[in-house]
Amino acid sequence: MTVAILKESHHAETRAAMVPEHVAKLTALGARVEVEAGLGATCGHADEEYAAAGAAVRTDRAAMLAAADVILQVRKPSLSDAGLMREGAVFIGLLDPFQSPELIQALAARGLSAISMEMVPRSTRAQKMDVLSSQASLAGYASVIVAAAQSGKIFPMMMTPAGTIKPVKVFIIGAGVAGLQAIATAKRLGAKVEAFDTRPVVEEQVKSLGAKFVKIDVGETGQTADGYAKPLTEEQIQLQREGMTRVCAESDVVITTAQVFGRRAPILLTSSMLDAMRPGSVVVDLAVESGGNVEGVVPDQITDRNGVKIVGIANLPGRVPVHASQMYSSNITALLAEFWDKEAKALKLNLEDDILKSCLVTHGGKIVNEKLAALQT
Ligand code: NAD
């Protein structure tokens, strides 16, 4: 069975779907691994490393696509690449399926089995394959590093003969995987950290990291069985904005990470809230790729609004491509190993398996995920 690992076609992607360490694991399982030349150029791995791990390094992308049984990438394939894959092949990557109806339709029509890594369930068994969590942790870390680089202030308290400097105040909105890592990183840098989330269970987690939980009464909130936030009503969002305005105005750095799975991210920082912030403050919007939590945020730009910097970097895990690739690669390898038939030395998709039921989105010429199929009509 041939597993092909392709270079990313997205111009700003720095991650690679697999690192040499995991290529060696796949070859040990009996896979024939091919990597596109230059695969690891932006994440610290030369072609020679992949070759030493047992991969064949190839330059003919179209031929690789046409022959592979399994194709791995970080991001979704282009429509033209999808058109080159052979019927029955398995594509694994972050398909962004809710925003890509045309691609999902094309993958189904070509008889491809497409696995959407963002649809891997958040169960205990699937934890090692949970790309959303591994990449969100890194995004949380990177958001604080980016904020520190944009701020004119240092984060820790410093007592010097030249006077005492107060620690910066950081406010983190949304304390899921990314938010909790952002809290931990800001604390390590010495900031005074406050956080808010609509899921009540998060309060203890925030406090255990040494941050203060901001109390805002927005009425009944909760989470789904998968641990995701339930969407708020427009009235609840308005109450939340009112409750957060003072905290934002007093903060040097605000990091927003609030998302609701499968929907546009809620706008939590309005223009008037931004106007109430002090010049020199920094806002980092981690939700920018799903529409943004901050009014007026521009993807992949840092904008200045009356001295307040609004950072809209889309691919924050891509800022730390070495570890982001290592973790993504580990998640993918865990998925391949889980469904690998050792005797046949091949990937065998068990359609009755809970994990695959959730993340296999096209198979046998059809869109097999009900929610995605419904989007097509
Ligand atoms: P996410 O990226 O969908 O959302 C980020 C955070 O935004 C969440 O904490 C959410 O509650 C919060 N949010 C949504 N609307 C908000 C609003 N209006 N104001 C403030 N915050 C808002 O979520 P995520 O970080 O990927 O995961 C959420 C949770 O899922 C985790 O904290 C965890 O409990 C659970 N989880 C479980 C597993 C597992 O069991 N294997 C794995 C990962 C995550």
Short mmCIF file of C-alpha atoms and ligand atoms in Angstrom, two decimals:
data_model
loop_
_atom_site.label_atom_id
_atom_site.label_comp_id
_atom_site.label_asym_id
_atom_site.label_seq_id
_atom_site.Cartn_x
_atom_site.Cartn_y
_atom_site.Cartn_z
CA MET A 1 0.00 0.00 0.00
CA THR A 2 1.45 3.38 -1.01
CA VAL A 3 1.09 6.33 1.33
CA ALA A 4 1.91 9.64 -0.38
CA ILE A 5 2.63 12.79 1.62
CA LEU A 6 2.15 15.91 -0.42
CA LYS A 7 3.50 19.43 0.00
CA GLU A 8 0.85 21.95 1.01
CA SER A 9 -0.64 23.96 -1.83
CA HIS A 10 -1.78 26.83 0.45
CA HIS A 11 0.84 29.58 0.00
CA ALA A 12 1.06 30.43 3.72
CA GLU A 13 1.19 26.89 5.12
CA THR A 14 4.45 26.07 6.88
CA ARG A 15 3.42 22.73 8.40
CA ALA A 16 3.99 19.29 6.88
CA ALA A 17 1.60 16.38 7.35
CA MET A 18 4.33 13.97 8.42
CA VAL A 19 7.79 14.18 9.96
CA PRO A 20 10.55 11.58 9.33
CA GLU A 21 10.09 9.94 12.76
CA HIS A 22 6.58 8.86 11.77
CA VAL A 23 7.56 7.88 8.21
CA ALA A 24 9.77 5.27 9.87
CA LYS A 25 6.75 4.01 11.85
CA LEU A 26 4.68 3.65 8.68
CA THR A 27 7.43 1.80 6.82
CA ALA A 28 7.76 -0.51 9.84
CA LEU A 29 4.04 -1.29 9.42
CA GLY A 30 4.77 -2.35 5.86
CA ALA A 31 3.64 0.81 4.01
CA ARG A 32 5.50 2.11 0.99
CA VAL A 33 5.92 5.81 1.76
CA GLU A 34 6.47 8.50 -0.84
CA VAL A 35 7.08 12.16 0.02
CA GLU A 36 7.06 15.11 -2.33
CA ALA A 37 10.48 16.74 -2.54
CA GLY A 38 10.73 19.78 -0.23
CA LEU A 39 7.95 18.49 2.07
CA GLY A 40 9.73 19.48 5.28
CA ALA A 41 11.53 22.59 4.00
CA THR A 42 9.52 24.98 6.19
CA CYS A 43 9.45 22.78 9.30
CA GLY A 44 13.06 21.78 9.65
CA HIS A 45 13.29 18.47 7.76
CA ALA A 46 15.48 17.92 4.70
CA ASP A 47 14.55 15.42 1.97
CA GLU A 48 17.54 13.30 3.06
CA GLU A 49 15.96 12.81 6.52
CA TYR A 50 12.78 11.47 4.94
CA ALA A 51 14.83 9.20 2.68
CA ALA A 52 16.81 7.92 5.68
CA ALA A 53 13.49 7.13 7.40
CA GLY A 54 12.55 4.91 4.46
CA ALA A 55 10.56 7.23 2.16
CA ALA A 56 10.98 7.57 -1.59
CA VAL A 57 11.42 11.28 -2.37
CA ARG A 58 9.62 12.22 -5.60
CA THR A 59 9.15 15.37 -7.64
CA ASP A 60 6.28 14.27 -9.93
CA ARG A 61 3.28 15.35 -7.86
CA ALA A 62 0.68 14.40 -10.47
CA ALA A 63 2.05 10.86 -10.74
CA MET A 64 2.14 10.56 -6.95
CA LEU A 65 -1.50 11.63 -6.71
CA ALA A 66 -2.55 9.22 -9.44
CA ALA A 67 -0.88 6.18 -7.89
CA ALA A 68 -1.30 6.61 -4.12
CA ASP A 69 -3.64 4.49 -2.01
CA VAL A 70 -3.52 6.96 0.87
CA ILE A 71 -2.76 10.69 0.54
CA LEU A 72 -1.83 12.83 3.52
CA GLN A 73 -1.85 16.61 3.79
CA VAL A 74 -2.41 19.19 6.51
CA ARG A 75 -4.98 21.19 4.52
CA LYS A 76 -7.69 20.26 2.07
CA PRO A 77 -6.67 19.35 -1.48
CA SER A 78 -7.26 21.72 -4.38
CA LEU A 79 -10.04 20.69 -6.76
CA SER A 80 -7.44 20.02 -9.45
CA ASP A 81 -5.42 17.73 -7.12
CA ALA A 82 -8.62 15.92 -6.14
CA GLY A 83 -9.26 15.36 -9.85
CA LEU A 84 -5.95 13.51 -10.15
CA MET A 85 -6.49 11.05 -7.28
CA ARG A 86 -7.48 7.54 -8.24
CA GLU A 87 -10.90 6.12 -7.41
CA GLY A 88 -10.93 4.34 -4.05
CA ALA A 89 -7.96 6.27 -2.64
CA VAL A 90 -8.14 7.64 0.91
CA PHE A 91 -7.40 11.33 1.52
CA ILE A 92 -6.67 12.43 5.11
CA GLY A 93 -6.38 16.08 6.16
CA LEU A 94 -8.10 19.13 7.61
CA LEU A 95 -10.88 19.40 5.00
CA ASP A 96 -12.66 22.41 6.50
CA PRO A 97 -15.79 20.52 5.40
CA PHE A 98 -18.49 23.02 6.39
CA GLN A 99 -16.85 25.74 4.28
CA SER A 100 -16.01 23.45 1.34
CA PRO A 101 -19.25 22.02 -0.12
CA GLU A 102 -17.91 21.99 -3.68
CA LEU A 103 -14.79 20.05 -2.69
CA ILE A 104 -16.73 17.52 -0.60
CA GLN A 105 -19.05 16.95 -3.56
CA ALA A 106 -16.05 16.48 -5.87
CA LEU A 107 -14.34 14.02 -3.50
CA ALA A 108 -17.53 11.96 -3.29
CA ALA A 109 -18.08 12.06 -7.05
CA ARG A 110 -14.54 10.75 -7.65
CA GLY A 111 -15.18 7.79 -5.34
CA LEU A 112 -12.59 8.92 -2.81
CA SER A 113 -12.73 8.12 0.89
CA ALA A 114 -12.07 11.44 2.57
CA ILE A 115 -11.25 11.66 6.28
CA SER A 116 -11.77 15.09 7.81
CA MET A 117 -9.40 15.38 10.77
CA GLU A 118 -11.52 18.10 12.40
CA MET A 119 -14.38 15.58 12.61
CA VAL A 120 -12.45 13.05 14.72
CA PRO A 121 -14.64 12.64 17.82
CA ARG A 122 -13.35 14.01 21.11
CA SER A 123 -13.56 10.66 22.87
CA THR A 124 -10.89 9.14 25.11
CA ARG A 125 -9.97 6.54 22.46
CA ALA A 126 -9.55 9.22 19.79
CA GLN A 127 -7.52 11.62 21.95
CA LYS A 128 -4.23 10.66 20.29
CA MET A 129 -5.73 11.54 16.89
CA ASP A 130 -7.23 14.86 18.02
CA VAL A 131 -5.68 17.35 15.63
CA LEU A 132 -7.99 20.16 16.77
CA SER A 133 -6.60 19.90 20.29
CA SER A 134 -2.94 19.53 19.34
CA GLN A 135 -3.05 22.50 16.97
CA ALA A 136 -5.23 24.62 19.28
CA SER A 137 -2.73 24.20 22.13
CA LEU A 138 0.01 25.57 19.89
CA ALA A 139 -2.24 28.38 18.65
CA GLY A 140 -2.89 29.36 22.28
CA TYR A 141 0.83 29.45 23.02
CA ALA A 142 1.65 31.35 19.80
CA SER A 143 -1.11 33.93 20.41
CA VAL A 144 0.60 35.07 23.60
CA ILE A 145 4.04 35.17 21.98
CA VAL A 146 2.61 37.26 19.12
CA ALA A 147 0.85 39.59 21.60
CA ALA A 148 4.06 40.02 23.60
CA ALA A 149 5.96 40.89 20.42
CA GLN A 150 3.32 43.48 19.45
CA SER A 151 3.02 45.05 22.90
CA GLY A 152 5.22 47.93 23.93
CA LYS A 153 5.19 46.53 27.47
CA ILE A 154 6.99 43.64 29.14
CA PHE A 155 4.74 40.99 30.70
CA PRO A 156 6.26 40.42 34.18
CA MET A 157 6.50 42.66 37.19
CA MET A 158 10.03 44.01 37.48
CA MET A 159 11.51 45.75 40.51
CA THR A 160 14.60 47.67 39.49
CA PRO A 161 16.54 50.72 40.73
CA ALA A 162 14.82 52.52 37.85
CA GLY A 163 11.45 51.85 39.43
CA THR A 164 8.86 49.11 39.65
CA ILE A 165 7.07 47.92 36.54
CA LYS A 166 3.61 46.42 37.01
CA PRO A 167 2.74 43.13 35.28
CA VAL A 168 0.58 43.46 32.16
CA LYS A 169 -3.08 42.54 32.37
CA VAL A 170 -4.16 39.83 29.94
CA PHE A 171 -7.81 38.95 29.37
CA ILE A 172 -8.58 35.67 27.63
CA ILE A 173 -12.05 35.13 26.21
CA GLY A 174 -12.88 31.47 25.65
CA ALA A 175 -10.99 28.99 27.81
CA GLY A 176 -11.11 25.82 25.71
CA VAL A 177 -7.95 24.07 24.57
CA ALA A 178 -6.36 27.18 23.02
CA GLY A 179 -7.53 29.55 25.75
CA LEU A 180 -6.20 27.37 28.59
CA GLN A 181 -2.79 27.13 26.88
CA ALA A 182 -2.83 30.92 26.35
CA ILE A 183 -3.58 31.40 30.07
CA ALA A 184 -0.70 29.10 31.04
CA THR A 185 1.72 30.85 28.64
CA ALA A 186 0.76 34.36 29.79
CA LYS A 187 1.13 33.26 33.44
CA ARG A 188 4.59 31.84 32.69
CA LEU A 189 5.58 35.21 31.23
CA GLY A 190 4.47 36.86 34.46
CA ALA A 191 1.21 38.52 33.36
CA LYS A 192 -1.85 39.04 35.53
CA VAL A 193 -4.45 36.91 33.77
CA GLU A 194 -8.24 36.97 33.73
CA ALA A 195 -10.48 34.72 31.62
CA PHE A 196 -14.11 34.12 30.71
CA ASP A 197 -15.98 31.24 29.07
CA THR A 198 -19.67 30.48 28.72
CA ARG A 199 -19.22 26.84 29.79
CA PRO A 200 -19.51 26.88 33.59
CA VAL A 201 -17.22 23.80 33.98
CA VAL A 202 -14.28 25.89 32.83
CA GLU A 203 -14.13 28.10 35.93
CA GLU A 204 -12.19 25.53 38.00
CA GLN A 205 -9.72 24.91 35.14
CA VAL A 206 -9.05 28.64 34.81
CA LYS A 207 -8.50 29.01 38.56
CA SER A 208 -6.20 25.98 38.69
CA LEU A 209 -3.88 27.77 36.26
CA GLY A 210 -3.69 30.74 38.63
CA ALA A 211 -5.93 33.05 36.62
CA LYS A 212 -9.04 34.90 37.75
CA PHE A 213 -12.40 33.82 36.29
CA VAL A 214 -14.49 36.83 35.30
CA LYS A 215 -18.11 36.34 36.37
CA ILE A 216 -20.70 37.52 33.86
CA ASP A 217 -24.30 36.43 34.27
CA VAL A 218 -25.70 35.75 30.80
CA GLY A 219 -28.41 33.34 31.94
CA GLU A 220 -28.46 29.65 31.07
CA THR A 221 -25.44 28.37 29.13
CA GLY A 222 -23.97 24.93 28.67
CA GLN A 223 -22.10 22.48 26.54
CA THR A 224 -22.93 19.69 24.13
CA ALA A 225 -22.15 16.01 24.80
CA ASP A 226 -18.91 16.52 22.83
CA GLY A 227 -17.79 19.31 25.20
CA TYR A 228 -18.45 22.18 22.77
CA ALA A 229 -20.17 25.40 23.82
CA LYS A 230 -23.86 25.79 23.08
CA PRO A 231 -24.52 28.95 21.04
CA LEU A 232 -25.79 32.00 22.94
CA THR A 233 -28.80 34.04 21.90
CA GLU A 234 -28.22 37.58 20.59
CA GLU A 235 -29.53 38.92 23.96
CA GLN A 236 -27.04 36.77 25.88
CA ILE A 237 -24.16 37.93 23.64
CA GLN A 238 -25.19 41.53 24.34
CA LEU A 239 -25.12 40.86 28.10
CA GLN A 240 -21.70 39.24 27.70
CA ARG A 241 -20.36 42.26 25.78
CA GLU A 242 -21.61 44.63 28.50
CA GLY A 243 -19.99 42.47 31.17
CA MET A 244 -16.67 42.40 29.33
CA THR A 245 -16.37 46.05 28.32
CA ARG A 246 -14.74 47.19 31.58
CA VAL A 247 -12.34 44.22 31.70
CA CYS A 248 -11.27 44.85 28.09
CA ALA A 249 -10.77 48.56 28.77
CA GLU A 250 -8.47 47.76 31.70
CA SER A 251 -6.48 45.08 29.86
CA ASP A 252 -3.20 45.52 27.99
CA VAL A 253 -3.77 42.37 25.97
CA VAL A 254 -7.05 40.68 25.01
CA ILE A 255 -6.93 37.24 23.36
CA THR A 256 -10.18 35.92 21.93
CA THR A 257 -10.61 32.19 21.25
CA ALA A 258 -14.40 31.78 21.39
CA GLN A 259 -15.81 29.35 18.87
CA VAL A 260 -19.00 27.35 18.46
CA PHE A 261 -18.40 24.15 16.45
CA GLY A 262 -19.75 24.23 12.90
CA ARG A 263 -20.88 27.89 13.12
CA ARG A 264 -19.47 31.35 12.53
CA ALA A 265 -17.60 32.57 15.62
CA PRO A 266 -19.63 35.07 17.72
CA ILE A 267 -18.63 38.76 17.57
CA LEU A 268 -17.69 39.54 21.16
CA LEU A 269 -15.59 42.72 20.84
CA THR A 270 -17.52 45.45 19.08
CA SER A 271 -16.07 48.70 17.71
CA SER A 272 -17.29 50.64 20.75
CA MET A 273 -15.58 48.16 23.10
CA LEU A 274 -12.36 48.56 21.10
CA ASP A 275 -12.72 52.34 21.35
CA ALA A 276 -12.87 52.03 25.14
CA MET A 277 -9.46 50.29 25.21
CA ARG A 278 -6.23 52.19 25.89
CA PRO A 279 -3.89 53.04 22.98
CA GLY A 280 -0.99 50.57 22.98
CA SER A 281 -3.25 47.64 23.85
CA VAL A 282 -3.13 44.50 21.71
CA VAL A 283 -6.02 42.27 20.68
CA VAL A 284 -5.29 38.83 19.14
CA ASP A 285 -8.27 37.14 17.49
CA LEU A 286 -7.72 33.38 17.31
CA ALA A 287 -11.16 32.84 15.82
CA VAL A 288 -10.30 34.90 12.71
CA GLU A 289 -10.49 31.86 10.40
CA SER A 290 -14.07 31.16 11.43
CA GLY A 291 -15.21 34.77 11.01
CA GLY A 292 -13.55 36.38 14.03
CA ASN A 293 -14.58 37.44 17.56
CA VAL A 294 -13.48 41.02 16.95
CA GLU A 295 -15.41 43.47 14.81
CA GLY A 296 -13.31 44.59 11.83
CA VAL A 297 -10.53 42.00 12.25
CA VAL A 298 -8.73 41.37 8.95
CA PRO A 299 -7.32 37.88 8.29
CA ASP A 300 -3.53 37.84 8.15
CA GLN A 301 -3.19 41.51 9.02
CA ILE A 302 -2.37 43.64 12.01
CA THR A 303 -4.64 46.68 11.94
CA ASP A 304 -4.38 49.80 14.08
CA ARG A 305 -7.58 51.26 15.53
CA ASN A 306 -6.82 54.45 17.44
CA GLY A 307 -3.61 52.92 18.75
CA VAL A 308 -5.13 49.52 19.57
CA LYS A 309 -3.46 46.79 17.52
CA ILE A 310 -5.83 44.10 16.24
CA VAL A 311 -3.96 40.95 15.21
CA GLY A 312 -5.74 38.63 12.79
CA ILE A 313 -3.07 36.00 12.06
CA ALA A 314 -4.97 33.05 10.64
CA ASN A 315 -2.59 30.13 10.93
CA LEU A 316 -1.07 30.53 14.40
CA PRO A 317 0.09 26.89 14.67
CA GLY A 318 2.02 27.62 11.47
CA ARG A 319 4.09 30.11 13.51
CA VAL A 320 5.62 27.13 15.31
CA PRO A 321 5.82 24.75 12.33
CA VAL A 322 8.35 22.32 13.83
CA HIS A 323 6.19 21.28 16.76
CA ALA A 324 2.92 21.80 14.88
CA SER A 325 4.08 19.34 12.20
CA GLN A 326 5.39 16.90 14.80
CA MET A 327 2.05 16.88 16.64
CA TYR A 328 -0.09 16.74 13.48
CA SER A 329 2.07 13.92 12.17
CA SER A 330 1.72 12.04 15.45
CA ASN A 331 -2.10 12.42 15.33
CA ILE A 332 -2.27 11.14 11.74
CA THR A 333 0.07 8.23 12.48
CA ALA A 334 -2.13 7.23 15.42
CA LEU A 335 -5.16 7.20 13.12
CA LEU A 336 -3.37 5.13 10.46
CA ALA A 337 -2.08 2.68 13.09
CA GLU A 338 -5.57 2.30 14.59
CA PHE A 339 -7.05 1.19 11.27
CA TRP A 340 -4.02 -0.67 9.90
CA ASP A 341 -4.44 -4.33 9.06
CA LYS A 342 -1.07 -5.76 10.07
CA GLU A 343 -1.42 -8.96 8.05
CA ALA A 344 -2.60 -7.30 4.86
CA LYS A 345 -0.14 -4.43 5.52
CA ALA A 346 -2.86 -2.02 4.44
CA LEU A 347 -5.26 0.58 5.78
CA LYS A 348 -8.67 -1.03 6.32
CA LEU A 349 -11.59 1.32 6.91
CA ASN A 350 -14.02 -0.28 9.35
CA LEU A 351 -17.20 1.65 8.62
CA GLU A 352 -18.79 0.48 11.87
CA ASP A 353 -16.07 2.07 14.00
CA ASP A 354 -17.20 5.09 16.04
CA ILE A 355 -14.19 7.18 15.08
CA LEU A 356 -14.55 6.58 11.35
CA LYS A 357 -18.32 7.00 11.51
CA SER A 358 -17.62 10.51 12.69
CA CYS A 359 -14.69 11.60 10.49
CA LEU A 360 -15.12 9.69 7.22
CA VAL A 361 -17.07 12.21 5.17
CA THR A 362 -17.09 10.67 1.68
CA HIS A 363 -16.97 6.99 0.70
CA GLY A 364 -18.16 4.73 -2.11
CA GLY A 365 -19.24 7.65 -4.29
CA LYS A 366 -21.36 9.31 -1.59
CA ILE A 367 -21.18 11.96 1.11
CA VAL A 368 -21.56 9.68 4.13
CA ASN A 369 -21.70 12.36 6.82
CA GLU A 370 -25.34 13.34 7.35
CA LYS A 371 -24.72 16.98 8.32
CA LEU A 372 -22.52 17.55 5.28
CA ALA A 373 -24.91 15.74 2.98
CA ALA A 374 -27.69 18.04 4.20
CA LEU A 375 -25.58 21.10 3.28
CA GLN A 376 -25.56 19.98 -0.36
CA THR A 377 -29.33 20.33 -0.77
P1 NAD B 1 -13.78 25.54 20.59
O1 NAD B 1 -12.53 25.82 19.82
O2 NAD B 1 -15.01 25.14 19.85
O3 NAD B 1 -14.15 26.84 21.45
C1 NAD B 1 -13.18 27.51 22.24
C2 NAD B 1 -13.82 27.98 23.51
O4 NAD B 1 -14.72 29.06 23.25
C3 NAD B 1 -14.65 26.93 24.24
O5 NAD B 1 -14.14 26.76 25.54
C4 NAD B 1 -16.06 27.52 24.26
O6 NAD B 1 -16.76 27.18 25.43
C5 NAD B 1 -15.75 28.99 24.21
N1 NAD B 1 -16.87 29.88 23.81
C6 NAD B 1 -17.85 29.70 22.89
N2 NAD B 1 -18.66 30.77 22.85
C7 NAD B 1 -18.18 31.65 23.77
C8 NAD B 1 -18.57 32.95 24.18
N3 NAD B 1 -19.63 33.56 23.67
N4 NAD B 1 -17.82 33.56 25.13
C9 NAD B 1 -16.74 32.97 25.67
N5 NAD B 1 -16.33 31.75 25.31
C10 NAD B 1 -17.04 31.09 24.38
O7 NAD B 1 -13.55 24.46 21.71
P2 NAD B 1 -12.28 23.56 22.06
O8 NAD B 1 -11.29 24.38 22.77
O9 NAD B 1 -11.81 22.86 20.82
O10 NAD B 1 -12.91 22.47 23.01
C11 NAD B 1 -13.85 22.78 23.99
C12 NAD B 1 -13.86 21.70 25.03
O11 NAD B 1 -14.03 20.39 24.44
C13 NAD B 1 -12.59 21.52 25.82
O12 NAD B 1 -12.32 22.50 26.72
C14 NAD B 1 -12.85 20.17 26.45
O13 NAD B 1 -13.70 20.27 27.53
C15 NAD B 1 -13.53 19.45 25.33
N6 NAD B 1 -12.54 18.57 24.70
C16 NAD B 1 -12.59 17.25 25.01
C17 NAD B 1 -11.66 16.39 24.45
C18 NAD B 1 -11.68 14.94 24.75
O14 NAD B 1 -12.47 14.50 25.54
N7 NAD B 1 -10.83 14.14 24.11
C19 NAD B 1 -10.69 16.86 23.58
C20 NAD B 1 -10.66 18.22 23.31
C21 NAD B 1 -11.60 19.05 23.87
#
